[in-house]
PDB file of C-alpha atoms in Angstrom:
ATOM      1  CA  MET A   1       0.000   0.000   0.000  1.00  0.00           C
ATOM      2  CA  PRO A   2       1.432   3.427  -0.939  1.00  0.00           C
ATOM      3  CA  GLY A   3       2.570   5.652   1.876  1.00  0.00           C
ATOM      4  CA  GLY A   4       3.726   9.209   2.304  1.00  0.00           C
ATOM      5  CA  ARG A   5       2.189  12.267   0.748  1.00  0.00           C
ATOM      6  CA  LEU A   6      -0.256  12.123  -2.110  1.00  0.00           C
ATOM      7  CA  THR A   7       1.245  12.654  -5.551  1.00  0.00           C
ATOM      8  CA  GLN A   8      -0.137  15.052  -8.131  1.00  0.00           C
ATOM      9  CA  GLN A   9      -1.345  12.090 -10.182  1.00  0.00           C
ATOM     10  CA  GLU A  10      -3.226  10.718  -7.176  1.00  0.00           C
ATOM     11  CA  ARG A  11      -4.838  14.103  -6.645  1.00  0.00           C
ATOM     12  CA  GLN A  12      -5.978  14.085 -10.256  1.00  0.00           C
ATOM     13  CA  GLN A  13      -7.540  10.657  -9.663  1.00  0.00           C
ATOM     14  CA  ILE A  14      -9.305  12.027  -6.602  1.00  0.00           C
ATOM     15  CA  ALA A  15     -10.712  14.908  -8.657  1.00  0.00           C
ATOM     16  CA  LEU A  16     -11.915  12.502 -11.350  1.00  0.00           C
ATOM     17  CA  GLY A  17     -13.499  10.257  -8.728  1.00  0.00           C
ATOM     18  CA  LEU A  18     -15.352  13.184  -7.152  1.00  0.00           C
ATOM     19  CA  ALA A  19     -16.568  14.292 -10.581  1.00  0.00           C
ATOM     20  CA  ASP A  20     -17.933  10.772 -11.121  1.00  0.00           C
ATOM     21  CA  GLY A  21     -19.736  10.904  -7.774  1.00  0.00           C
ATOM     22  CA  LEU A  22     -17.629   8.204  -6.139  1.00  0.00           C
ATOM     23  CA  ALA A  23     -17.603   7.868  -2.361  1.00  0.00           C
ATOM     24  CA  TYR A  24     -14.392   8.623  -0.480  1.00  0.00           C
ATOM     25  CA  ALA A  25     -14.055   4.945   0.414  1.00  0.00           C
ATOM     26  CA  GLU A  26     -14.180   3.898  -3.243  1.00  0.00           C
ATOM     27  CA  ILE A  27     -11.617   6.530  -4.277  1.00  0.00           C
ATOM     28  CA  ALA A  28      -9.392   5.360  -1.415  1.00  0.00           C
ATOM     29  CA  ARG A  29      -9.747   1.728  -2.503  1.00  0.00           C
ATOM     30  CA  ARG A  30      -8.711   2.553  -6.055  1.00  0.00           C
ATOM     31  CA  LEU A  31      -5.671   4.475  -4.839  1.00  0.00           C
ATOM     32  CA  GLU A  32      -4.879   1.923  -2.116  1.00  0.00           C
ATOM     33  CA  ARG A  33      -4.987   4.669   0.479  1.00  0.00           C
ATOM     34  CA  PRO A  34      -6.853   4.925   3.816  1.00  0.00           C
ATOM     35  CA  THR A  35     -10.266   6.530   3.492  1.00  0.00           C
ATOM     36  CA  SER A  36      -9.263   9.075   6.146  1.00  0.00           C
ATOM     37  CA  THR A  37      -6.431  10.263   3.889  1.00  0.00           C
ATOM     38  CA  ILE A  38      -8.842  10.994   1.040  1.00  0.00           C
ATOM     39  CA  THR A  39     -11.364  12.623   3.374  1.00  0.00           C
ATOM     40  CA  ARG A  40      -8.759  14.977   4.864  1.00  0.00           C
ATOM     41  CA  GLU A  41      -7.321  15.793   1.451  1.00  0.00           C
ATOM     42  CA  VAL A  42     -10.692  16.796   0.017  1.00  0.00           C
ATOM     43  CA  MET A  43     -11.995  18.699   3.049  1.00  0.00           C
ATOM     44  CA  ARG A  44      -8.829  20.745   3.550  1.00  0.00           C
ATOM     45  CA  ASN A  45      -8.871  21.746  -0.125  1.00  0.00           C
ATOM     46  CA  GLY A  46     -12.332  23.112  -0.733  1.00  0.00           C
ATOM     47  CA  GLY A  47     -14.611  20.117  -0.173  1.00  0.00           C
ATOM     48  CA  PRO A  48     -16.081  17.706  -2.738  1.00  0.00           C
ATOM     49  CA  THR A  49     -17.666  20.387  -4.920  1.00  0.00           C
ATOM     50  CA  ALA A  50     -14.679  22.766  -5.063  1.00  0.00           C
ATOM     51  CA  TYR A  51     -11.725  20.346  -5.008  1.00  0.00           C
ATOM     52  CA  ARG A  52      -9.110  20.982  -7.724  1.00  0.00           C
ATOM     53  CA  ALA A  53      -6.096  18.703  -8.055  1.00  0.00           C
ATOM     54  CA  ASP A  54      -3.613  21.365  -9.174  1.00  0.00           C
ATOM     55  CA  LEU A  55      -4.648  23.856  -6.477  1.00  0.00           C
ATOM     56  CA  ALA A  56      -4.563  21.142  -3.800  1.00  0.00           C
ATOM     57  CA  HIS A  57      -1.078  20.074  -4.865  1.00  0.00           C
ATOM     58  CA  ARG A  58       0.288  23.634  -4.774  1.00  0.00           C
ATOM     59  CA  ALA A  59      -1.340  24.251  -1.376  1.00  0.00           C
ATOM     60  CA  THR A  60       0.309  21.125   0.017  1.00  0.00           C
ATOM     61  CA  GLU A  61       3.693  22.198  -1.315  1.00  0.00           C
ATOM     62  CA  ARG A  62       3.276  25.612   0.318  1.00  0.00           C
ATOM     63  CA  ARG A  63       2.376  23.998   3.666  1.00  0.00           C
ATOM     64  CA  ALA A  64       5.402  21.705   3.439  1.00  0.00           C
ATOM     65  CA  HIS A  65       7.651  24.673   2.625  1.00  0.00           C
ATOM     66  CA  ARG A  66       6.353  26.605   5.640  1.00  0.00           C
ATOM     67  CA  GLY A  67       6.922  23.538   7.793  1.00  0.00           C
ATOM     68  CA  ARG A  68      10.559  23.304   6.682  1.00  0.00           C
ATOM     69  CA  GLN A  69      11.079  26.981   7.446  1.00  0.00           C
ATOM     70  CA  ALA A  70       9.563  26.693  10.914  1.00  0.00           C
ATOM     71  CA  ALA A  71      11.874  26.405  13.875  1.00  0.00           C
ATOM     72  CA  PRO A  72      12.616  22.792  14.868  1.00  0.00           C
ATOM     73  CA  ARG A  73      10.936  21.436  17.941  1.00  0.00           C
ATOM     74  CA  ASP A  74      12.821  21.520  21.178  1.00  0.00           C
ATOM     75  CA  PRO A  75      14.374  18.045  21.593  1.00  0.00           C
ATOM     76  CA  LYS A  76      13.574  18.345  25.290  1.00  0.00           C
ATOM     77  CA  THR A  77       9.836  18.503  24.593  1.00  0.00           C
ATOM     78  CA  PRO A  78       8.242  16.038  27.023  1.00  0.00           C
ATOM     79  CA  PRO A  79       6.670  12.911  25.501  1.00  0.00           C
ATOM     80  CA  GLN A  80       2.925  12.577  25.082  1.00  0.00           C
ATOM     81  CA  VAL A  81       1.044  11.452  28.171  1.00  0.00           C
ATOM     82  CA  HIS A  82      -0.051   7.814  28.422  1.00  0.00           C
ATOM     83  CA  GLY A  83       2.634   6.843  25.921  1.00  0.00           C
ATOM     84  CA  ARG A  84       0.688   8.275  22.986  1.00  0.00           C
ATOM     85  CA  ASP A  85       2.215   8.783  19.564  1.00  0.00           C
ATOM     86  CA  ALA A  86       2.200  12.563  18.990  1.00  0.00           C
ATOM     87  CA  GLU A  87       1.860  12.229  15.209  1.00  0.00           C
ATOM     88  CA  ALA A  88      -0.985   9.730  15.533  1.00  0.00           C
ATOM     89  CA  VAL A  89      -2.806  12.094  17.898  1.00  0.00           C
ATOM     90  CA  ARG A  90      -2.361  14.985  15.458  1.00  0.00           C
ATOM     91  CA  GLU A  91      -3.643  12.877  12.558  1.00  0.00           C
ATOM     92  CA  TYR A  92      -6.641  11.735  14.588  1.00  0.00           C
ATOM     93  CA  GLU A  93      -7.517  15.296  15.611  1.00  0.00           C
ATOM     94  CA  GLU A  94      -7.460  16.293  11.950  1.00  0.00           C
ATOM     95  CA  THR A  95      -9.678  13.360  11.008  1.00  0.00           C
ATOM     96  CA  PHE A  96     -12.149  14.157  13.797  1.00  0.00           C
ATOM     97  CA  THR A  97     -12.242  17.789  12.670  1.00  0.00           C
ATOM     98  CA  THR A  98     -12.923  16.735   9.089  1.00  0.00           C
ATOM     99  CA  VAL A  99     -15.816  14.492  10.123  1.00  0.00           C
ATOM    100  CA  LEU A 100     -17.359  17.313  12.169  1.00  0.00           C
ATOM    101  CA  MET A 101     -17.052  19.601   9.144  1.00  0.00           C
ATOM    102  CA  GLN A 102     -18.783  17.011   6.967  1.00  0.00           C
ATOM    103  CA  SER A 103     -21.667  16.983   9.445  1.00  0.00           C
ATOM    104  CA  GLY A 104     -22.126  20.729   8.902  1.00  0.00           C
ATOM    105  CA  THR A 105     -19.941  22.291  11.608  1.00  0.00           C
ATOM    106  CA  PRO A 106     -17.921  25.296  10.334  1.00  0.00           C
ATOM    107  CA  LYS A 107     -14.164  24.704  10.167  1.00  0.00           C
ATOM    108  CA  MET A 108     -12.959  26.779  13.146  1.00  0.00           C
ATOM    109  CA  MET A 109     -15.832  25.562  15.313  1.00  0.00           C
ATOM    110  CA  ALA A 110     -14.983  21.979  14.338  1.00  0.00           C
ATOM    111  CA  ARG A 111     -11.318  22.522  15.222  1.00  0.00           C
ATOM    112  CA  VAL A 112     -12.175  23.896  18.661  1.00  0.00           C
ATOM    113  CA  LEU A 113     -14.687  21.130  19.391  1.00  0.00           C
ATOM    114  CA  ALA A 114     -12.288  18.392  18.314  1.00  0.00           C
ATOM    115  CA  CYS A 115      -9.520  19.915  20.428  1.00  0.00           C
ATOM    116  CA  LEU A 116     -11.771  19.947  23.486  1.00  0.00           C
ATOM    117  CA  CYS A 117     -13.005  16.408  22.898  1.00  0.00           C
ATOM    118  CA  ILE A 118      -9.548  14.849  22.682  1.00  0.00           C
ATOM    119  CA  SER A 119      -8.182  16.667  25.738  1.00  0.00           C
ATOM    120  CA  ASP A 120      -8.054  14.404  28.784  1.00  0.00           C
ATOM    121  CA  ALA A 121      -9.596  17.079  31.001  1.00  0.00           C
ATOM    122  CA  GLY A 122     -12.405  17.769  28.543  1.00  0.00           C
ATOM    123  CA  SER A 123     -11.895  21.461  29.212  1.00  0.00           C
ATOM    124  CA  LEU A 124      -9.476  24.168  28.087  1.00  0.00           C
ATOM    125  CA  THR A 125      -9.072  27.895  28.607  1.00  0.00           C
ATOM    126  CA  ALA A 126      -9.125  30.389  25.742  1.00  0.00           C
ATOM    127  CA  SER A 127      -5.351  30.830  25.952  1.00  0.00           C
ATOM    128  CA  GLU A 128      -4.815  27.068  25.860  1.00  0.00           C
ATOM    129  CA  LEU A 129      -6.987  26.789  22.745  1.00  0.00           C
ATOM    130  CA  VAL A 130      -5.117  29.671  21.105  1.00  0.00           C
ATOM    131  CA  GLN A 131      -1.801  27.964  21.837  1.00  0.00           C
ATOM    132  CA  ARG A 132      -2.872  24.506  20.707  1.00  0.00           C
ATOM    133  CA  LEU A 133      -4.607  25.608  17.516  1.00  0.00           C
ATOM    134  CA  GLN A 134      -2.265  28.497  16.678  1.00  0.00           C
ATOM    135  CA  VAL A 135      -5.165  30.853  15.956  1.00  0.00           C
ATOM    136  CA  SER A 136      -6.208  34.290  17.191  1.00  0.00           C
ATOM    137  CA  PRO A 137      -8.155  34.829  20.439  1.00  0.00           C
ATOM    138  CA  ALA A 138     -10.958  36.354  18.336  1.00  0.00           C
ATOM    139  CA  SER A 139     -11.268  33.129  16.316  1.00  0.00           C
ATOM    140  CA  VAL A 140     -11.555  31.078  19.496  1.00  0.00           C
ATOM    141  CA  SER A 141     -14.119  33.483  20.981  1.00  0.00           C
ATOM    142  CA  LYS A 142     -16.267  33.304  17.857  1.00  0.00           C
ATOM    143  CA  ALA A 143     -16.054  29.506  17.738  1.00  0.00           C
ATOM    144  CA  ILE A 144     -16.988  29.165  21.412  1.00  0.00           C
ATOM    145  CA  ALA A 145     -19.980  31.464  20.961  1.00  0.00           C
ATOM    146  CA  PHE A 146     -21.231  29.279  18.115  1.00  0.00           C
ATOM    147  CA  LEU A 147     -20.672  26.015  20.008  1.00  0.00           C
ATOM    148  CA  GLU A 148     -22.463  27.429  23.048  1.00  0.00           C
ATOM    149  CA  SER A 149     -25.444  28.378  20.884  1.00  0.00           C
ATOM    150  CA  GLN A 150     -25.598  24.740  19.754  1.00  0.00           C
ATOM    151  CA  GLY A 151     -25.400  23.456  23.326  1.00  0.00           C
ATOM    152  CA  LEU A 152     -22.089  21.713  22.634  1.00  0.00           C
ATOM    153  CA  VAL A 153     -19.903  23.648  25.088  1.00  0.00           C
ATOM    154  CA  ARG A 154     -20.457  25.210  28.474  1.00  0.00           C
ATOM    155  CA  ARG A 155     -18.411  27.704  30.494  1.00  0.00           C
ATOM    156  CA  GLU A 156     -17.210  27.328  34.052  1.00  0.00           C
ATOM    157  CA  ARG A 157     -14.615  28.927  36.365  1.00  0.00           C
ATOM    158  CA  ASP A 158     -11.673  26.974  37.695  1.00  0.00           C
ATOM    159  CA  GLU A 159      -9.940  27.448  41.037  1.00  0.00           C
ATOM    160  CA  ARG A 160      -7.880  30.301  39.574  1.00  0.00           C
ATOM    161  CA  ARG A 161     -11.047  32.071  38.412  1.00  0.00           C
ATOM    162  CA  ARG A 162     -10.137  31.443  34.786  1.00  0.00           C
ATOM    163  CA  GLU A 163     -12.967  30.783  32.366  1.00  0.00           C
ATOM    164  CA  ARG A 164     -12.824  27.263  30.984  1.00  0.00           C
ATOM    165  CA  TYR A 165     -14.766  25.752  28.111  1.00  0.00           C
ATOM    166  CA  VAL A 166     -16.078  22.286  28.871  1.00  0.00           C
ATOM    167  CA  VAL A 167     -17.347  19.448  26.731  1.00  0.00           C
ATOM    168  CA  ASP A 168     -18.572  16.316  28.481  1.00  0.00           C
ATOM    169  CA  ALA A 169     -21.327  13.714  28.381  1.00  0.00           C
ATOM    170  CA  ASP A 170     -23.948  16.062  29.824  1.00  0.00           C
ATOM    171  CA  VAL A 171     -23.103  18.709  27.236  1.00  0.00           C
ATOM    172  CA  TRP A 172     -23.840  16.211  24.477  1.00  0.00           C
ATOM    173  CA  TYR A 173     -27.102  15.301  26.164  1.00  0.00           C
ATOM    174  CA  GLN A 174     -28.142  18.945  26.427  1.00  0.00           C
ATOM    175  CA  SER A 175     -27.176  19.458  22.792  1.00  0.00           C
ATOM    176  CA  MET A 176     -29.379  16.566  21.709  1.00  0.00           C
ATOM    177  CA  MET A 177     -32.269  17.958  23.736  1.00  0.00           C
ATOM    178  CA  ALA A 178     -31.781  21.386  22.140  1.00  0.00           C
ATOM    179  CA  SER A 179     -31.826  19.718  18.738  1.00  0.00           C
ATOM    180  CA  ALA A 180     -35.053  17.946  19.640  1.00  0.00           C
ATOM    181  CA  ARG A 181     -36.654  21.223  20.719  1.00  0.00           C
ATOM    182  CA  GLY A 182     -35.651  22.825  17.441  1.00  0.00           C
ATOM    183  CA  THR A 183     -37.076  19.895  15.517  1.00  0.00           C
ATOM    184  CA  ALA A 184     -40.332  20.090  17.481  1.00  0.00           C
ATOM    185  CA  GLN A 185     -40.590  23.776  16.584  1.00  0.00           C
ATOM    186  CA  VAL A 186     -40.374  22.857  12.895  1.00  0.00           C
ATOM    187  CA  ALA A 187     -43.264  20.429  13.386  1.00  0.00           C
ATOM    188  CA  GLU A 188     -45.355  23.046  15.168  1.00  0.00           C
ATOM    189  CA  THR A 189     -44.737  25.615  12.446  1.00  0.00           C
ATOM    190  CA  ALA A 190     -45.595  23.116   9.725  1.00  0.00           C
ATOM    191  CA  ARG A 191     -48.833  22.275  11.512  1.00  0.00           C
ATOM    192  CA  GLN A 192     -49.743  25.964  11.679  1.00  0.00           C
ATOM    193  CA  GLY A 193     -49.417  26.038   7.916  1.00  0.00           C
ATOM    194  CA  VAL A 194     -52.098  23.386   7.595  1.00  0.00           C
ATOM    195  CA  GLY A 195     -54.600  25.797   9.089  1.00  0.00           C
ATOM    196  CA  VAL A 196     -53.497  28.589   6.775  1.00  0.00           C
ATOM    197  CA  LEU A 197     -53.424  26.580   3.546  1.00  0.00           C
ATOM    198  CA  GLY A 198     -56.332  24.333   4.385  1.00  0.00           C
ATOM    199  CA  PRO A 199     -56.474  20.689   5.511  1.00  0.00           C
ATOM    200  CA  GLY A 200     -56.956  18.305   2.636  1.00  0.00           C
ATOM    201  CA  THR A 201     -55.357  20.618   0.090  1.00  0.00           C
ATOM    202  CA  PRO A 202     -52.121  19.419  -1.561  1.00  0.00           C
ATOM    203  CA  ALA A 203     -50.007  21.958   0.334  1.00  0.00           C
ATOM    204  CA  GLY A 204     -51.876  21.379   3.601  1.00  0.00           C
ATOM    205  CA  THR A 205     -51.460  17.611   3.298  1.00  0.00           C
ATOM    206  CA  ARG A 206     -47.769  18.024   2.588  1.00  0.00           C
ATOM    207  CA  LEU A 207     -47.272  20.171   5.676  1.00  0.00           C
ATOM    208  CA  GLU A 208     -49.265  17.758   7.834  1.00  0.00           C
ATOM    209  CA  ASN A 209     -47.024  14.909   6.677  1.00  0.00           C
ATOM    210  CA  ILE A 210     -43.961  17.017   7.473  1.00  0.00           C
ATOM    211  CA  ALA A 211     -45.312  17.746  10.949  1.00  0.00           C
ATOM    212  CA  ARG A 212     -46.036  14.070  11.664  1.00  0.00           C
ATOM    213  CA  PHE A 213     -42.637  12.948  10.441  1.00  0.00           C
ATOM    214  CA  VAL A 214     -40.737  15.622  12.358  1.00  0.00           C
ATOM    215  CA  ASP A 215     -42.792  14.981  15.512  1.00  0.00           C
ATOM    216  CA  PHE A 216     -41.841  11.322  15.357  1.00  0.00           C
ATOM    217  CA  VAL A 217     -38.157  12.139  14.880  1.00  0.00           C
ATOM    218  CA  SER A 218     -38.162  14.697  17.711  1.00  0.00           C
ATOM    219  CA  GLU A 219     -39.819  12.283  20.137  1.00  0.00           C
ATOM    220  CA  SER A 220     -37.359   9.558  19.129  1.00  0.00           C
ATOM    221  CA  ILE A 221     -34.391  11.844  19.805  1.00  0.00           C
ATOM    222  CA  VAL A 222     -35.672  12.726  23.279  1.00  0.00           C
ATOM    223  CA  ARG A 223     -36.443   9.107  24.126  1.00  0.00           C
ATOM    224  CA  ALA A 224     -33.060   7.852  22.897  1.00  0.00           C
ATOM    225  CA  ALA A 225     -31.149  10.631  24.678  1.00  0.00           C
ATOM    226  CA  ASP A 226     -32.920   9.961  27.972  1.00  0.00           C
ATOM    227  CA  GLN A 227     -32.335   6.217  27.690  1.00  0.00           C
ATOM    228  CA  ALA A 228     -28.671   6.666  26.794  1.00  0.00           C
ATOM    229  CA  ARG A 229     -28.125   9.063  29.671  1.00  0.00           C
ATOM    230  CA  GLU A 230     -29.759   6.686  32.132  1.00  0.00           C
ATOM    231  CA  VAL A 231     -27.931   3.579  30.917  1.00  0.00           C
ATOM    232  CA  LEU A 232     -24.505   4.949  30.036  1.00  0.00           C
ATOM    233  CA  HIS A 233     -24.109   7.373  32.923  1.00  0.00           C
ATOM    234  CA  ALA A 234     -25.604   5.230  35.667  1.00  0.00           C
ATOM    235  CA  LYS A 235     -23.313   4.594  38.591  1.00  0.00           C
ATOM    236  CA  PRO A 236     -22.630   0.909  39.228  1.00  0.00           C
ATOM    237  CA  GLU A 237     -24.412  -0.611  42.174  1.00  0.00           C
ATOM    238  CA  PRO A 238     -22.096  -1.274  45.116  1.00  0.00           C
ATOM    239  CA  THR A 239     -21.311  -4.948  45.446  1.00  0.00           C
ATOM    240  CA  SER A 240     -21.753  -6.681  48.755  1.00  0.00           C
ATOM    241  CA  ASP A 241     -20.419 -10.019  49.849  1.00  0.00           C
ATOM    242  CA  SER A 242     -23.341 -11.812  51.424  1.00  0.00           C
ATOM    243  CA  ALA A 243     -21.271 -14.884  52.248  1.00  0.00           C
ATOM    244  CA  THR A 244     -19.977 -14.505  55.772  1.00  0.00           C
TER     245      THR A 244
END
């Protein structure tokens, strides 16, 4: 299986595959590359509709040139905790970010969320995010505001009174509940349209079907989130030795 960076010819094959409507996995199979490699390549270079092989190749060369010009890492840099491979962690963070972007999360917001999710503490300060992501404080502030509006991040103060941004299991639960409320609002609005356009009319029937479908989905989200929270976050029962 080929390794290393993608060649210009491989990038041309990726562009042809996208034009033919092939899935990332199929393009990866034809190139004998991991699917994650193709996904990252496409998403960091405009996405499936804007990907251009020549532009992607030049962008990669520019990034590599900047990397060579950058100061070398301090050889005394401490190793990753838990014996992790630093390069593997970096690659995974990039893959996670790409998947979040594919689900509709804007790039900077996806980068911040992925960074929070893979941190052991599950929380970082603004300065820590700026340092890890090498972006401006304004970019972090904007990303946090967006993630908060989606219920994906919450703020809290640590013992030094610093504001920390937290992502944990309860945040995901609250986000799912917020999504369900938004979905329920769509159903309610669609049902209002039935009264305006008339029940039994083509448009009224369409809106009624939308409302029923969305109601079902919203209720399913709430039910699944509640069940998952109860099952996955339940504390184990203390064991007792009855044999004495």
